CSV table of C-alpha atoms in Angstrom, one decimal:
chain,number,residue,atom,x,y,z
A,1285,MET,CA,79.8,139.5,110.2
A,1286,THR,CA,79.4,137.4,107.1
A,1287,SER,CA,76.2,135.9,105.7
A,1288,GLN,CA,74.8,133.3,103.4
A,1289,VAL,CA,73.5,134.5,100.1
A,1290,ARG,CA,70.5,132.9,98.2
A,1291,TYR,CA,69.0,133.4,94.8
A,1292,GLU,CA,65.6,131.9,94.8
A,1293,ASN,CA,64.1,131.6,91.3
A,1294,ALA,CA,65.6,135.0,90.5
A,1295,THR,CA,64.8,136.3,87.0
A,1296,LEU,CA,65.5,139.5,85.2
A,1297,VAL,CA,64.0,140.5,81.9
A,1298,TYR,CA,65.1,143.9,80.6
A,1299,ALA,CA,62.4,146.2,79.2
A,1300,GLY,CA,61.8,145.5,75.5
A,1301,ALA,CA,63.7,142.1,75.6
A,1302,ASN,CA,62.0,138.9,74.6
A,1303,LYS,CA,64.4,136.7,76.6
A,1304,ALA,CA,65.5,136.8,80.2
A,1305,ALA,CA,69.0,138.1,80.9
A,1306,VAL,CA,69.0,135.8,84.0
A,1307,ASN,CA,66.4,133.0,84.1
A,1308,ASP,CA,65.1,131.3,87.2
A,1309,LEU,CA,68.5,131.4,89.1
A,1310,ASN,CA,68.6,129.1,92.2
A,1311,LEU,CA,72.0,129.4,93.9
A,1312,THR,CA,73.1,129.3,97.5
A,1313,ILE,CA,76.5,130.8,98.5
A,1314,GLU,CA,77.5,129.7,102.0
A,1315,ALA,CA,78.7,132.2,104.6
A,1316,GLY,CA,82.4,132.8,104.1
A,1317,GLU,CA,82.5,131.1,100.8
A,1318,PHE,CA,84.4,132.4,97.7
A,1319,LEU,CA,82.1,131.7,94.7
A,1320,VAL,CA,83.0,132.5,91.2
A,1321,LEU,CA,80.4,133.2,88.4
A,1322,VAL,CA,81.9,132.4,85.1
A,1323,GLY,CA,80.7,132.1,81.5
A,1324,PRO,CA,81.0,133.6,78.0
A,1325,SER,CA,80.1,137.3,77.3
A,1326,GLY,CA,76.4,137.9,77.7
A,1327,CYS,CA,75.7,134.8,79.8
A,1328,GLY,CA,74.3,136.9,82.7
A,1329,LYS,CA,77.1,136.7,85.3
A,1330,SER,CA,77.5,140.5,85.8
A,1331,THR,CA,73.7,140.9,85.7
A,1332,SER,CA,73.4,138.3,88.5
A,1333,LEU,CA,76.0,140.2,90.5
A,1334,ARG,CA,74.2,143.6,89.9
A,1335,MET,CA,70.9,142.0,91.0
A,1336,LEU,CA,72.5,141.0,94.3
A,1337,ALA,CA,74.0,144.5,94.7
A,1338,GLY,CA,70.6,146.1,94.1
A,1339,LEU,CA,71.7,147.8,90.9
A,1340,GLU,CA,69.2,145.9,88.8
A,1341,PRO,CA,65.6,145.3,90.0
A,1342,ILE,CA,64.6,141.7,89.5
A,1343,SER,CA,61.5,140.7,87.5
A,1344,ALA,CA,60.6,137.6,89.6
A,1345,GLY,CA,61.9,135.5,92.5
A,1346,SER,CA,63.8,136.8,95.5
A,1347,ILE,CA,67.3,137.4,96.8
A,1348,TRP,CA,68.3,136.7,100.4
A,1349,VAL,CA,71.3,137.9,102.5
A,1350,GLY,CA,71.3,135.9,105.7
A,1351,ASP,CA,67.8,135.7,106.9
A,1352,LYS,CA,66.8,139.0,105.3
A,1353,ASP,CA,64.9,139.2,102.0
A,1354,VAL,CA,66.7,142.1,100.2
A,1355,THR,CA,64.8,141.8,96.9
A,1356,LYS,CA,63.2,145.3,97.3
A,1357,VAL,CA,65.9,146.8,99.7
A,1358,PRO,CA,67.7,149.8,98.1
A,1359,ALA,CA,71.4,149.1,97.2
A,1360,LYS,CA,72.6,151.5,99.9
A,1361,ASP,CA,70.9,149.5,102.6
A,1362,ARG,CA,72.1,146.0,101.6
A,1363,ASP,CA,75.5,146.0,103.5
A,1364,ILE,CA,77.2,144.8,100.3
A,1365,ALA,CA,80.5,146.3,99.0
A,1366,MET,CA,81.4,146.0,95.3
A,1367,VAL,CA,84.7,146.2,93.5
A,1368,PHE,CA,84.3,147.3,89.8
A,1369,GLN,CA,86.4,146.5,86.8
A,1370,ASN,CA,87.4,150.2,86.3
A,1371,TYR,CA,88.5,150.9,89.9
A,1372,ALA,CA,86.2,154.0,90.0
A,1373,LEU,CA,88.6,156.0,92.3
A,1374,TYR,CA,88.3,159.7,92.9
A,1375,PRO,CA,91.3,161.3,91.2
A,1376,HIS,CA,91.5,164.4,93.4
A,1377,MET,CA,91.5,162.3,96.6
A,1378,SER,CA,94.5,160.5,98.2
A,1379,VAL,CA,94.5,156.8,98.7
A,1380,ALA,CA,93.5,157.2,102.3
A,1381,GLU,CA,90.6,159.6,101.4
A,1382,ASN,CA,89.4,157.2,98.7
A,1383,MET,CA,89.3,154.3,101.1
A,1384,ALA,CA,87.6,156.4,103.8
A,1385,PHE,CA,85.0,158.2,101.7
A,1386,ALA,CA,82.1,155.7,102.2
A,1387,LEU,CA,82.7,155.7,105.9
A,1388,LYS,CA,82.5,159.5,106.0
A,1389,ILE,CA,79.2,159.4,104.2
A,1390,GLN,CA,78.0,157.0,106.9
A,1391,LYS,CA,79.2,159.4,109.5
A,1392,VAL,CA,81.6,156.9,111.1
A,1393,SER,CA,83.8,158.5,113.7
A,1394,LYS,CA,87.3,159.8,112.7
A,1395,ASP,CA,89.1,157.4,115.0
A,1396,GLU,CA,87.2,154.4,113.7
A,1397,ILE,CA,87.8,155.5,110.1
A,1398,ALA,CA,91.6,155.9,110.8
A,1399,ARG,CA,91.6,152.4,112.4
A,1400,ARG,CA,89.9,150.7,109.5
A,1401,VAL,CA,91.9,152.5,106.8
A,1402,LYS,CA,95.2,151.6,108.6
A,1403,GLU,CA,94.2,147.9,109.0
A,1404,ALA,CA,93.1,147.7,105.3
A,1405,ALA,CA,96.4,149.4,104.2
A,1406,VAL,CA,98.4,146.8,106.1
A,1407,LEU,CA,96.4,143.9,104.6
A,1408,LEU,CA,96.9,145.3,101.1
A,1409,ASP,CA,100.5,146.5,101.5
A,1410,LEU,CA,99.4,150.1,100.8
A,1411,GLU,CA,100.8,151.8,103.9
A,1412,GLN,CA,103.5,153.8,102.0
A,1413,TYR,CA,100.9,155.0,99.4
A,1414,LEU,CA,98.2,156.4,101.7
A,1415,ASP,CA,99.1,160.0,100.8
A,1416,ARG,CA,99.4,159.5,97.1
A,1417,LYS,CA,96.8,160.3,94.4
A,1418,PRO,CA,95.6,157.5,92.1
A,1419,LYS,CA,97.5,158.8,89.1
A,1420,ALA,CA,100.7,158.1,91.0
A,1421,LEU,CA,99.9,154.4,91.4
A,1422,SER,CA,100.2,151.4,89.1
A,1423,GLY,CA,97.2,149.5,87.9
A,1424,GLY,CA,97.7,146.8,90.5
A,1425,GLN,CA,98.0,149.3,93.3
A,1426,ARG,CA,94.8,151.1,92.1
A,1427,GLN,CA,93.0,147.8,92.2
A,1428,ARG,CA,94.1,147.2,95.7
A,1429,VAL,CA,92.9,150.7,96.7
A,1430,ALA,CA,89.5,149.8,95.2
A,1431,MET,CA,89.5,146.6,97.3
A,1432,GLY,CA,90.6,148.6,100.4
A,1433,ARG,CA,87.6,150.9,99.9
A,1434,ALA,CA,85.4,147.8,100.1
A,1435,ILE,CA,87.2,146.2,103.0
A,1436,VAL,CA,86.9,149.2,105.3
A,1437,ARG,CA,83.2,149.0,105.1
A,1438,GLU,CA,83.3,145.5,106.8
A,1439,PRO,CA,80.3,144.4,104.8
A,1440,GLU,CA,78.3,141.1,105.0
A,1441,VAL,CA,79.2,140.4,101.3
A,1442,PHE,CA,81.9,141.4,98.8
A,1443,LEU,CA,81.0,141.5,95.1
A,1444,MET,CA,83.8,141.7,92.5
A,1445,ASP,CA,83.0,142.3,88.9
A,1446,GLU,CA,86.0,141.3,86.7
A,1447,PRO,CA,88.4,143.3,88.9
A,1448,LEU,CA,91.6,142.1,87.1
A,1449,SER,CA,90.6,142.6,83.5
A,1450,ASN,CA,92.5,145.9,83.2
A,1451,LEU,CA,95.8,144.4,84.5
A,1452,ASP,CA,98.6,142.9,82.4
A,1453,ALA,CA,98.9,139.1,82.3
A,1454,LYS,CA,101.7,138.8,84.9
A,1455,LEU,CA,100.1,141.2,87.3
A,1456,ARG,CA,96.7,139.3,86.9
A,1457,VAL,CA,98.4,136.1,88.1
A,1458,SER,CA,99.9,137.7,91.2
A,1459,THR,CA,96.9,139.8,92.1
A,1460,ARG,CA,94.4,136.9,91.8
A,1461,THR,CA,96.6,135.0,94.3
A,1462,GLN,CA,96.5,137.9,96.7
A,1463,ILE,CA,92.7,138.3,96.4
A,1464,ALA,CA,92.1,134.6,97.1
A,1465,ALA,CA,94.5,134.7,100.1
A,1466,LEU,CA,93.0,137.9,101.4
A,1467,GLN,CA,89.5,136.5,101.2
A,1468,LYS,CA,90.5,133.5,103.3
A,1469,ARG,CA,92.0,135.8,105.9
A,1470,LEU,CA,88.9,138.0,106.0
A,1471,GLY,CA,86.4,135.2,105.8
A,1472,THR,CA,83.8,137.4,104.1
A,1473,THR,CA,81.3,135.9,101.7
A,1474,THR,CA,82.5,136.8,98.2
A,1475,VAL,CA,80.9,136.6,94.8
A,1476,TYR,CA,83.4,137.1,92.0
A,1477,VAL,CA,82.6,137.5,88.3
A,1478,THR,CA,85.1,136.6,85.5
A,1479,HIS,CA,85.0,135.4,81.9
A,1480,ASP,CA,88.4,133.8,82.5
A,1481,GLN,CA,87.9,130.1,83.4
A,1482,VAL,CA,91.6,129.8,84.6
A,1483,GLU,CA,90.9,132.6,87.0
A,1484,ALA,CA,87.7,130.9,88.1
A,1485,MET,CA,89.4,127.5,88.6
A,1486,THR,CA,92.3,128.9,90.6
A,1487,MET,CA,90.3,131.2,92.9
A,1488,GLY,CA,86.9,129.8,93.7
A,1489,ASP,CA,85.9,127.4,96.5
A,1490,ARG,CA,83.1,126.7,94.1
A,1491,VAL,CA,82.4,127.8,90.5
A,1492,ALA,CA,79.0,128.5,88.9
A,1493,VAL,CA,78.9,128.2,85.1
A,1494,LEU,CA,76.2,130.2,83.3
A,1495,LYS,CA,75.1,130.2,79.7
A,1496,ASP,CA,72.4,132.4,78.1
A,1497,GLY,CA,71.2,133.4,81.6
A,1498,VAL,CA,70.8,129.8,82.8
A,1499,LEU,CA,72.9,128.2,85.5
A,1500,GLN,CA,74.5,125.1,84.0
A,1501,GLN,CA,76.5,123.7,87.0
A,1502,VAL,CA,77.9,124.8,90.3
A,1503,ALA,CA,80.6,122.7,91.9
A,1504,THR,CA,84.2,122.7,93.1
A,1505,PRO,CA,86.8,123.4,90.4
A,1506,ARG,CA,87.9,119.7,90.5
A,1507,GLU,CA,84.4,118.4,90.1
A,1508,LEU,CA,83.7,120.8,87.2
A,1509,TYR,CA,86.9,119.6,85.5
A,1510,ASP,CA,86.4,115.8,86.1
A,1511,SER,CA,82.6,115.6,85.9
A,1512,PRO,CA,81.0,118.3,83.7
A,1513,VAL,CA,77.2,117.9,83.5
A,1514,ASN,CA,77.1,118.7,79.7
A,1515,ALA,CA,79.2,119.4,76.7
A,1516,PHE,CA,79.1,123.1,77.2
A,1517,VAL,CA,80.6,122.9,80.7
A,1518,GLY,CA,83.1,120.3,79.5
A,1519,ALA,CA,84.3,122.5,76.7
A,1520,PHE,CA,84.3,125.8,78.7
A,1521,ILE,CA,86.3,124.5,81.6
A,1522,GLY,CA,89.9,123.7,80.8
A,1523,SER,CA,92.7,125.3,78.8
A,1524,PRO,CA,93.2,124.6,76.0
A,1525,SER,CA,89.5,123.6,75.5
A,1526,MET,CA,88.3,120.0,75.5
A,1527,ASN,CA,88.4,118.3,72.0
A,1528,LEU,CA,84.7,117.8,71.2
A,1529,ASN,CA,83.6,116.1,68.0
A,1530,GLU,CA,80.5,114.3,66.8
A,1531,VAL,CA,81.4,110.7,66.1
A,1532,PRO,CA,79.4,107.6,64.9
A,1533,ILE,CA,78.7,104.7,67.2
A,1534,VAL,CA,80.4,101.5,65.9
A,1535,ASP,CA,81.0,98.0,67.3
A,1536,GLY,CA,83.0,98.3,70.4
A,1537,GLY,CA,82.8,102.1,70.8
A,1538,VAL,CA,82.9,105.2,68.6
A,1539,ASN,CA,84.9,106.0,65.4
A,1540,LEU,CA,87.3,108.9,65.6
A,1541,GLY,CA,89.2,109.5,62.4
A,1542,GLY,CA,89.1,105.8,61.4
A,1543,PHE,CA,90.2,104.6,64.9
A,1544,THR,CA,87.8,102.9,67.2
A,1545,VAL,CA,87.8,104.5,70.6
A,1546,PRO,CA,86.5,101.9,73.1
A,1547,VAL,CA,83.3,102.8,74.9
A,1548,ALA,CA,81.2,100.5,77.0
A,1549,ARG,CA,77.9,99.4,75.4
A,1550,ASP,CA,75.8,100.4,78.4
A,1551,ILE,CA,77.1,104.0,78.1
A,1552,LEU,CA,76.2,104.2,74.4
A,1553,ASP,CA,72.8,102.7,75.1
A,1554,LYS,CA,72.1,105.9,77.1
A,1555,ALA,CA,72.1,107.8,73.8
A,1556,GLY,CA,68.6,106.4,73.3
A,1557,GLY,CA,69.1,104.9,69.8
A,1558,ALA,CA,71.1,107.8,68.4
A,1559,THR,CA,73.7,106.8,65.7
A,1560,SER,CA,76.2,109.3,66.9
A,1561,VAL,CA,77.4,111.0,70.1
A,1562,GLN,CA,79.9,113.7,71.0
A,1563,LEU,CA,83.3,112.5,72.0
A,1564,GLY,CA,85.2,114.7,74.5
A,1565,ILE,CA,88.9,114.4,75.0
A,1566,ARG,CA,90.9,116.9,77.1
A,1567,PRO,CA,94.2,117.8,75.3
A,1568,GLU,CA,96.2,116.5,78.3
A,1569,ASP,CA,94.5,113.1,77.8
A,1570,LEU,CA,95.4,112.9,74.1
A,1571,HIS,CA,98.9,111.7,73.6
A,1572,LEU,CA,101.4,110.6,70.9
A,1573,ALA,CA,101.0,106.9,70.3
A,1574,ASP,CA,102.1,104.1,68.0
A,1575,THR,CA,98.4,103.2,67.1
A,1576,GLY,CA,95.5,105.6,67.1
A,1577,VAL,CA,94.1,108.5,65.2
A,1578,ALA,CA,96.2,109.9,62.2
A,1579,MET,CA,96.5,113.7,62.8
A,1580,HIS,CA,98.0,116.3,60.4
A,1581,VAL,CA,99.8,119.0,62.4
A,1582,THR,CA,98.6,122.6,61.7
A,1583,LEU,CA,100.1,124.4,64.7
A,1584,VAL,CA,102.7,123.7,67.3
A,1585,GLU,CA,102.7,125.7,70.6
A,1586,GLU,CA,106.0,125.2,72.5
A,1587,LEU,CA,105.7,126.2,76.1
A,1588,GLY,CA,109.0,124.9,77.4
A,1589,ALA,CA,108.1,121.9,79.6
A,1590,GLU,CA,105.2,120.9,77.4
A,1591,THR,CA,104.0,121.4,73.8
A,1592,TYR,CA,100.5,121.7,72.5
A,1593,VAL,CA,100.0,120.2,69.1
A,1594,TYR,CA,97.0,121.3,67.0
A,1595,GLY,CA,95.9,119.4,64.0
A,1596,THR,CA,93.1,117.7,62.0
A,1597,ALA,CA,91.9,114.2,61.4
A,1598,LYS,CA,89.4,113.0,58.8
A,1599,GLY,CA,85.9,112.6,60.1
A,1600,PHE,CA,83.4,109.9,59.1
A,1601,ASP,CA,81.6,112.2,56.7
A,1602,GLY,CA,84.8,113.5,55.1
A,1603,ARG,CA,85.0,116.8,57.1
A,1604,ASP,CA,88.1,117.7,59.2
A,1605,LEU,CA,88.0,117.1,62.9
A,1606,GLU,CA,89.9,119.6,65.0
A,1607,LEU,CA,92.2,118.1,67.6
A,1608,VAL,CA,94.6,119.3,70.3
A,1609,ALA,CA,97.1,117.0,71.9
A,1610,ARG,CA,99.7,117.6,74.7
A,1611,ALA,CA,103.2,116.4,74.2
A,1612,ALA,CA,106.5,116.7,76.1
A,1613,GLY,CA,108.5,119.9,75.5
A,1614,THR,CA,111.2,117.7,74.0
A,1615,SER,CA,108.9,115.9,71.6
A,1616,GLY,CA,110.4,117.6,68.5
A,1617,ILE,CA,107.1,117.7,66.5
A,1618,HIS,CA,107.1,119.9,63.5
A,1619,LEU,CA,104.5,121.9,61.6
A,1620,PHE,CA,102.7,120.0,58.8
A,1621,GLU,CA,104.0,116.7,60.1
A,1622,ASP,CA,101.7,113.6,60.4
A,1623,VAL,CA,101.5,112.1,63.8
A,1624,THR,CA,99.4,109.4,65.6
A,1625,VAL,CA,97.5,110.2,68.8
A,1626,ALA,CA,95.4,108.2,71.1
A,1627,PRO,CA,93.2,109.1,74.1
A,1628,SER,CA,93.9,107.9,77.7
A,1629,ARG,CA,90.5,109.2,79.0
A,1630,THR,CA,87.3,110.2,77.2
A,1631,TYR,CA,83.9,111.7,77.9
A,1632,ILE,CA,80.7,110.8,76.0
A,1633,PHE,CA,78.0,113.5,75.6
A,1634,GLU,CA,74.6,113.5,73.8
A,1635,ALA,CA,74.5,115.5,70.6
A,1636,GLY,CA,74.1,119.3,70.8
A,1637,GLU,CA,75.9,122.1,72.6
A,1638,LEU,CA,74.1,121.3,75.9
A,1639,GLY,CA,74.4,117.6,75.3
A,1640,LYS,CA,74.1,115.7,78.6
A,1641,ARG,CA,77.2,113.7,79.8
A,1642,LEU,CA,76.7,110.0,79.4
A,1643,SER,CA,80.0,108.9,80.8
């Protein structure tokens, strides 16, 4: 059985704090959905997860699992299984014993325990490791055991708190693929926390972006990328990050490094009389060109098929504007060279870190 999850005006203020760790969170996770909570450190994503798990008592609002209000239900009675960052395996128990431990506590029959452990081991490719102790496993295998321990409980909801952060880069990529595929096979409602926006974009059916305890936007990965609601979401989603610079409004558009980037007048009118706006350009939308912005190259990242070129352009007030452009791997750009770049697509935001998107 899998259930919908709802946060209704859920707020948590820690004792002695003058600011909410999670503030008035309203979020619905549909039954069977894989939702990722993402944001910078301290944004409230792990706290939101712990509120749902029953590990943090909320200060206001409510949390629902299916048609049941679990706000005051103890963690052990919520039918929620959690996978932690540090695996939390018992070192003296075998893989099979680790996976079966919660079921033994619940006094599930031995035959039923054996069935569930075997099924989970097959799903996670752990059959040959069931008799081993955790110390004899790799980091990726230990993480799969931690997931197996959650799977055998057959809960209504899975919670995963940065489960891949202790793995090396290559293993993270393969394991995140396995987790996403496994969730689709199980169909269990899953809430996954990460600070890695690439992980969020590649795994989630939808992604919820938080900042300072406040939900900024929840949408599909494609919608977040194409239509961020504000400058923070625009800059946070995408790698490398979106170029975001304050630029003056001029006739025909905005001025970026002495070059007029065309912007429709009706869009600029939305700025409410402001003389400047924030211009957002994703690196993949900023290309080498014959006419455009003069950029002095300060770093070249060659990645084989493509190259990211970092540099500076002169702003309207004399300060340097930081820019990143994407070029072909064969572009042959050198450090400290001067190049010309031009955008193929732009975003216009109001001023400020949470400036609303105008285009």
